[in-house]
């Protein structure tokens, strides 16, 4: 029946001819595991096409939804983690395999006459693969994507003469934005895969014209193997192993969540994917006018060297033992790439914002101790005393035996010798004196208020006792740390506990490492290093600031989204702890815009991480990633191993 | 012939064995790859949206026995798209504690119908389904009566559980 | 040189073989314009792929940005109108050409042995083309897109047994939304074109196995023509004409702007693209339990008939003159399709909201005249008199010689016999009495207020004179027409002129026809039919409501966006006309949410249309569409015509 | 050979003529099709965004001679994406009417730099460019000084014209 249908088809469509063309090939010198790379690239490319297309079911290429839509696929869709994981790690596999394929061709001298055209098309495939590997990570427009685009666009801009044109065309505008995302989407999803598919077909047709070059040793070429099934079996073994490795990597090394894009955030250190690290590291050597040499010159030179290789290396000698120059060049190139990649991987940014936490207070104090404090107005000092409480100073500073212990106590010893201007600056811009100060800048306070507070502080310095106001209880204004001067939304009244719903940040999957940096800067002073707490909070029911590691069990939840929804309101809107007169309040980092929503998302990811919960938790995995991986390993092992054993027995039986 | 290439008779030859085991490997890889593809296709297709009680507004001033269209803001969550949209329901007040709340969606094919008081009928402009004040079908292609929505009153404020139902079928099945 | 390169390539890649395979074909019976359709489909499909890919540079498949992103391409990008126009009209061209190709094959009997497989693949191509033509218009998720998706998904849901599964899988969820858009994007951009490309190649290979079937008359088959150049010339002529037609259609018949999606809007009448009208019209015959027969049965039946055609029509006879049954079937089918399409095109929805503007007031008054008006409270009536002014009743109704003329004057004659309940209903829900009333429903007024107004009206009915309040001037609350009861945003103070910036609506390109319907319902009573004005507005400086057609020259602008930005604030925020005591105010349709932003966008498109400005004005066309079309016509005419003449002369010269 | 298929010598034969005119037609169609494709690729790539004056806030309370980072909401229009985002600028107040306003974007490769008061320097964390309070380059790979932005004062309220400039080149060129 089947053969009848096949016959009917073959009379009308050259099916068997096509199959024969693709499978029936004699291989001089026999099959080899050295020849698997081409087939592997082809199959992995096929994986990439399929998983890439499938991601279109969820991913959308917009600046505002790209990251979230990808994360939805990864965490909420059954086996979405695997679709994305296969695509992500498939890209790496493809680049490795293309590199190995190229190396094999180079070492075997297979690019030589008559296979120059095959080599040329192959170089095209290499460039297309690299371009795909470069454009892909840009698409989610998260921290990583944005900064890679920035580097790409800036590099294009360094080109001589056509720099601006190339830059603007690549960015789709004079600045990065939606047009940039759409352009890279256009390239990554349509243009580059389209050309690569065409090139793969050209490459295969060219390859089939002469087949493999085989061993350079003429004697060994007499043996012949068959592509099907001998070589395909070897290819199949390799593909199976690669496929399992990709599943394993997807399960054990899921792609990084680099955090939602925040161009104002200065903590993110953009580094390219590992396969471009060597180039990233190399670029660091080129500054100023030499920059185009790095950004344009080096890639161009390598490409030209590769393209013209079969034309300047025309000797028919294929034995690597007799091609010393070629092999030395190869060794140098590979060493350079690997060394630079390792250096790049371990390189730190040249300057860092997270300096030592202790500031040089002494050096600053000298310059300002000359000021002569004059008490302008006792009434002002009194008003200032009230403000010290109502603006939240006592959340951190102890005054007249009342208040927090995060900042220094307002004693005459502390304040003595400080000028009026120094104090104003300290209130308005604390980082001016102490760069790592966590004290918020009170920009939104009026000049009158600041003057009053300074009067109060100067009075305190002179030992005059002015009563500081007691912190208003119940529905009073919470301490607003930083100020958008023009922001006039009324601060909501604050009773104990958090207020208001979770905000935007609660939906975004933050980056744990960025979160740790921000936590260190903004949260650690109250919640302790790594959120371990034990910072005293006099007047609160607990006596200390609640630790975050481990967090209050009523807030903890194994479900990441619920956990975030529980803690987000505190970070957004602040809260006043229970207790008769708590000195420290949770500040409203979100409402006051002292942290962006993206920063809060990162902090939340870190807090969850401290509590052993993965913010990027997969809520609907289909099957747990690791379980699925081991299931696949077991199934493959049993089926293939079992078959092997069973066949071996049968053969023995017959042979007996 | 092509079938000889793939479908080898049980053989003890080395090549026959290789063909079989290679086909087996290809088949296994393809089968495993199918798993995430099917998972991606199904996705969240069968996941019911959580319905939430929405504050529709004060009903103390509604006329008795007359349908009124009430609009209200509703926080939607459509996969990764979160927005506040305006929904509406038809509310018929029978007494201060007895109401009927109709979904504004025509059960025929999902259009929004209107109340025509001169005819005392709900009429859908798309395909002309006609419903009585009670929701009963009076004419047109509608397969079932208007869909009522769960509601509750809290001191004259009407809360409605926003739900949608499959259209075009006689049964009222949540989507 | 060129031939040397060609030789080098051909030694390494079978270039010439491939070209020969595609071009060197003998055509029994000679070339014919009857054979152009296949080539034309291929070329138009190529156009579709290119223009489709290019649209990815701008279009994004999201529910919130799809329509705007497409409109950005169409109006702001040089030749964006042409990219989209070619794709839109190319779809129509492709469907026509596939239809003609199929008809030719059917009439020539070319599907018969040995070409069954070619026919089968061709039927696949037809289905894929229709699927592409169906999924495409959904993508922008505008009014048209959403409703087409709704119909598609609902139709799938009518399938027996698997209805719900099919429905949910197609929608990507239990309701339409982002997942639906992404699914149709996935189908339209990746899956369907991918399969179609593969099928086209299969089709071509199958076709080349036997070539054209040629004339059925054996005698005529002796003549042979060559595919290249004889047939390709004819194909080229056709493609050139089609291409010019597509440009002309893009210039003179740009695709409709169906307006931003508003699921609450009941005015939009969803109709499919012209090529599905026959099916849409046919479906109307199937109701209730018979619906699946129309939605699933008919398409399935036609498909099966087509697929099995070469298997049940096995006679080798190809001459249509001797295949009467086949030809009659064809004629019936074509007649059905064309008739139904025309019926569908001219069909009106079965019921309409825009009924006669005159309501049956008399019939309603009878039922309610029995009520006995009792004046509860003179104080209430006095308060009611104030409210009549402050709530904006006098904007439309004349009371004690003061107020507007849109509604009837509050005379004792008018109000006599109206019951308290009737009046309450009239205030709370005017449409209950007069379905086409433009009177806003005062849902947001308190019961007390309504009672007071009713007291006032009952007093008026009894001839008791209660002074109506004078309209508060300057910063008073504007009349708020409809009420979201829970909406508590403070109404801004209103001074003459519009207030606040343009809103969301001003960025969306509305649909003129929908705008006309909404205008008729909500604007006409003050601004006159078609905005021609002349509605009196006592107390205003002008004495009448400003006409919109033509509009105040200070608001008019030839630039559509500027024009919209000028008028949008009035529609959003309302305004009080200048003058001592204007009776009519412009209502704040946007702020009060009595019109959605999408409705306002449609109204704006209509107002611009009334003033001769196209809301969908192309601001950066590259070249004006019509200019470009005629330029292309002239260039093609000159170059091809000139070449033809020159060649003709040369040939004559040599022949002489 | 293939070239004979397309590139015919001037010939009076009917087929030669057909080949030429067919190639001409194909060429013309391709050329015309190229026009919109190039248009689409260029798109709005070279269109400068209209800069707008943004209200940055009240500067009366800023310290003198010290850089302060001021955030402000800015309505962006990125093609068809319209959002209100928060931008920031570094403001140095010299007197009540004299200011310097720096763009927060490092002219090297577009990162956001920080003020390090203990060193009295602006330092970019990405590649270590160092700038003086005046914006002058003190070290690192920066190709030019910090970019100043146009500003104006209206009764102590600072308005800044938000502009961005090409990074990585010695010239300050608007993007």
CSV table of C-alpha atoms in Angstrom, one decimal, chain B residues 38-49 55-64 66-73 78-81 83 86-88 90 93 104 108-120 123-130 140-143 156-157 162 164-170 173-175, chain C residues 61-64 146-147 150-151 154-155 157-158 163-179 182-183 186 263-270 280 284 287-289 291 349-353 360 364 421 424-425 428-429 431-436 442-447 483-486 592-596:
chain,number,residue,atom,x,y,z
B,38,UNK,CA,2.1,21.7,22.0
B,39,UNK,CA,2.4,23.4,25.4
B,40,UNK,CA,3.0,26.7,23.7
B,41,UNK,CA,0.0,26.3,21.4
B,42,UNK,CA,-2.3,25.4,24.3
B,43,UNK,CA,-0.8,28.1,26.5
B,44,UNK,CA,-3.4,29.8,28.6
B,45,UNK,CA,-6.2,28.9,26.2
B,46,UNK,CA,-8.3,27.0,28.7
B,47,UNK,CA,-7.5,29.1,31.7
B,48,UNK,CA,-10.5,30.8,33.1
B,49,UNK,CA,-9.9,34.4,34.0
B,55,UNK,CA,-18.0,48.4,42.1
B,56,UNK,CA,-20.6,49.4,39.5
B,57,UNK,CA,-22.1,52.3,41.4
B,58,UNK,CA,-25.0,53.6,43.4
B,59,UNK,CA,-28.3,52.2,42.4
B,60,UNK,CA,-30.5,54.2,44.8
B,61,UNK,CA,-31.4,56.7,42.1
B,62,UNK,CA,-32.2,54.2,39.4
B,63,UNK,CA,-35.8,54.1,38.1
B,64,UNK,CA,-37.8,51.1,38.9
B,66,UNK,CA,-36.6,50.3,33.5
B,67,UNK,CA,-33.2,49.0,32.2
B,68,UNK,CA,-30.4,51.4,32.8
B,69,UNK,CA,-26.9,51.0,31.3
B,70,UNK,CA,-24.3,51.5,34.0
B,71,UNK,CA,-20.7,52.0,33.1
B,72,UNK,CA,-17.9,51.2,35.5
B,73,UNK,CA,-14.1,51.0,35.4
B,78,UNK,CA,-5.2,40.1,29.7
B,79,UNK,CA,-2.0,37.9,29.8
B,80,UNK,CA,0.7,40.6,30.3
B,81,UNK,CA,-1.5,43.5,29.3
B,83,UNK,CA,-5.4,48.1,31.8
B,86,UNK,CA,-14.8,50.8,31.1
B,87,UNK,CA,-17.4,48.0,31.1
B,88,UNK,CA,-21.1,48.4,31.2
B,90,UNK,CA,-27.8,46.7,32.0
B,93,UNK,CA,-34.2,47.6,39.6
B,104,UNK,CA,-24.2,43.8,27.8
B,108,UNK,CA,-25.8,35.4,19.6
B,109,UNK,CA,-22.4,36.6,18.4
B,110,UNK,CA,-21.1,39.0,21.0
B,111,UNK,CA,-22.4,42.4,19.8
B,112,UNK,CA,-23.7,45.0,22.3
B,113,UNK,CA,-27.5,45.3,22.2
B,114,UNK,CA,-29.6,48.3,23.1
B,115,UNK,CA,-32.8,48.9,25.0
B,116,UNK,CA,-35.7,50.2,22.8
B,117,UNK,CA,-38.2,51.5,25.3
B,118,UNK,CA,-40.9,52.4,22.8
B,119,UNK,CA,-41.0,48.7,21.9
B,120,UNK,CA,-40.1,47.5,25.4
B,123,UNK,CA,-32.6,44.7,20.2
B,124,UNK,CA,-29.2,43.8,19.0
B,125,UNK,CA,-28.1,45.9,16.0
B,126,UNK,CA,-25.8,43.3,14.5
B,127,UNK,CA,-28.2,40.4,13.6
B,128,UNK,CA,-31.5,41.7,15.0
B,129,UNK,CA,-31.9,39.4,18.0
B,130,UNK,CA,-34.8,40.7,20.2
B,140,UNK,CA,-33.9,36.8,15.8
B,141,UNK,CA,-31.0,34.3,15.8
B,142,UNK,CA,-30.2,34.4,19.5
B,143,UNK,CA,-29.7,30.9,20.9
B,156,UNK,CA,-27.0,50.8,47.8
B,157,UNK,CA,-23.8,50.2,46.0
B,162,UNK,CA,-17.9,40.6,35.6
B,164,UNK,CA,-18.3,36.6,29.9
B,165,UNK,CA,-20.0,33.6,28.4
B,166,UNK,CA,-19.6,31.7,25.2
B,167,UNK,CA,-21.8,33.2,22.5
B,168,UNK,CA,-23.7,31.4,19.7
B,169,UNK,CA,-24.7,28.3,21.8
B,170,UNK,CA,-27.9,27.6,23.8
B,173,UNK,CA,-20.9,28.6,29.6
B,174,UNK,CA,-18.3,30.9,31.2
B,175,UNK,CA,-15.4,31.8,29.1
C,61,UNK,CA,0.8,43.1,17.0
C,62,UNK,CA,-0.5,44.4,20.3
C,63,UNK,CA,-4.1,45.2,21.3
C,64,UNK,CA,-3.2,48.7,22.3
C,146,UNK,CA,-11.7,42.8,16.3
C,147,UNK,CA,-15.0,41.9,14.8
C,150,UNK,CA,-14.9,37.6,16.9
C,151,UNK,CA,-16.7,36.1,14.0
C,154,UNK,CA,-17.3,32.2,17.2
C,155,UNK,CA,-17.6,30.2,14.0
C,157,UNK,CA,-16.9,27.5,18.4
C,158,UNK,CA,-19.9,26.2,16.5
C,163,UNK,CA,-16.1,23.6,19.2
C,164,UNK,CA,-14.9,24.9,22.5
C,165,UNK,CA,-11.4,23.5,22.0
C,166,UNK,CA,-11.1,25.0,18.6
C,167,UNK,CA,-12.5,28.3,19.8
C,168,UNK,CA,-10.2,28.6,22.7
C,169,UNK,CA,-7.1,27.5,20.8
C,170,UNK,CA,-7.8,30.1,18.1
C,171,UNK,CA,-8.5,32.9,20.6
C,172,UNK,CA,-5.6,31.8,22.8
C,173,UNK,CA,-7.9,32.1,25.8
C,174,UNK,CA,-11.4,32.1,26.9
C,175,UNK,CA,-12.0,35.6,25.6
C,176,UNK,CA,-10.5,37.7,22.8
C,177,UNK,CA,-7.5,39.7,23.6
C,178,UNK,CA,-3.7,40.0,23.3
C,179,UNK,CA,-3.3,36.3,23.0
C,182,UNK,CA,-0.5,37.2,18.8
C,183,UNK,CA,-2.1,33.9,17.5
C,186,UNK,CA,1.8,33.9,14.4
C,263,UNK,CA,-16.1,47.1,22.2
C,264,UNK,CA,-18.8,49.3,23.7
C,265,UNK,CA,-19.7,50.9,20.5
C,266,UNK,CA,-22.8,49.5,18.9
C,267,UNK,CA,-22.7,51.4,15.6
C,268,UNK,CA,-20.0,49.4,13.8
C,269,UNK,CA,-21.4,46.9,11.5
C,270,UNK,CA,-18.8,44.2,11.0
C,280,UNK,CA,-21.0,36.0,5.1
C,284,UNK,CA,-27.3,34.4,7.3
C,287,UNK,CA,-29.6,29.9,12.4
C,288,UNK,CA,-29.6,28.0,15.6
C,289,UNK,CA,-28.7,24.4,15.4
C,291,UNK,CA,-25.4,27.3,12.2
C,349,UNK,CA,-27.8,45.1,9.4
C,350,UNK,CA,-31.2,43.7,10.3
C,351,UNK,CA,-31.9,46.3,13.0
C,352,UNK,CA,-30.5,49.7,13.4
C,353,UNK,CA,-30.0,52.0,16.4
C,360,UNK,CA,-43.8,58.4,20.2
C,364,UNK,CA,-46.0,57.3,26.6
C,421,UNK,CA,-42.6,59.1,38.8
C,424,UNK,CA,-38.1,61.2,37.9
C,425,UNK,CA,-37.7,58.6,35.2
C,428,UNK,CA,-32.9,59.7,35.5
C,429,UNK,CA,-33.3,57.8,32.2
C,431,UNK,CA,-34.3,57.3,26.9
C,432,UNK,CA,-36.9,55.3,28.7
C,433,UNK,CA,-39.5,57.7,27.4
C,434,UNK,CA,-37.9,58.9,24.3
C,435,UNK,CA,-35.4,56.4,22.9
C,436,UNK,CA,-33.8,58.9,20.6
C,442,UNK,CA,-28.8,62.6,35.3
C,443,UNK,CA,-27.8,59.5,37.2
C,444,UNK,CA,-25.2,61.3,39.3
C,445,UNK,CA,-27.6,63.7,40.8
C,446,UNK,CA,-28.8,62.7,44.3
C,447,UNK,CA,-32.3,61.6,45.0
C,483,UNK,CA,-23.1,60.1,35.0
C,484,UNK,CA,-20.7,57.4,36.1
C,485,UNK,CA,-22.1,57.3,39.6
C,486,UNK,CA,-18.8,56.4,41.2
C,592,UNK,CA,-17.7,63.1,31.6
C,593,UNK,CA,-17.1,59.9,29.7
C,594,UNK,CA,-20.4,60.3,27.9
C,595,UNK,CA,-18.4,59.5,24.7
C,596,UNK,CA,-15.5,57.2,24.8
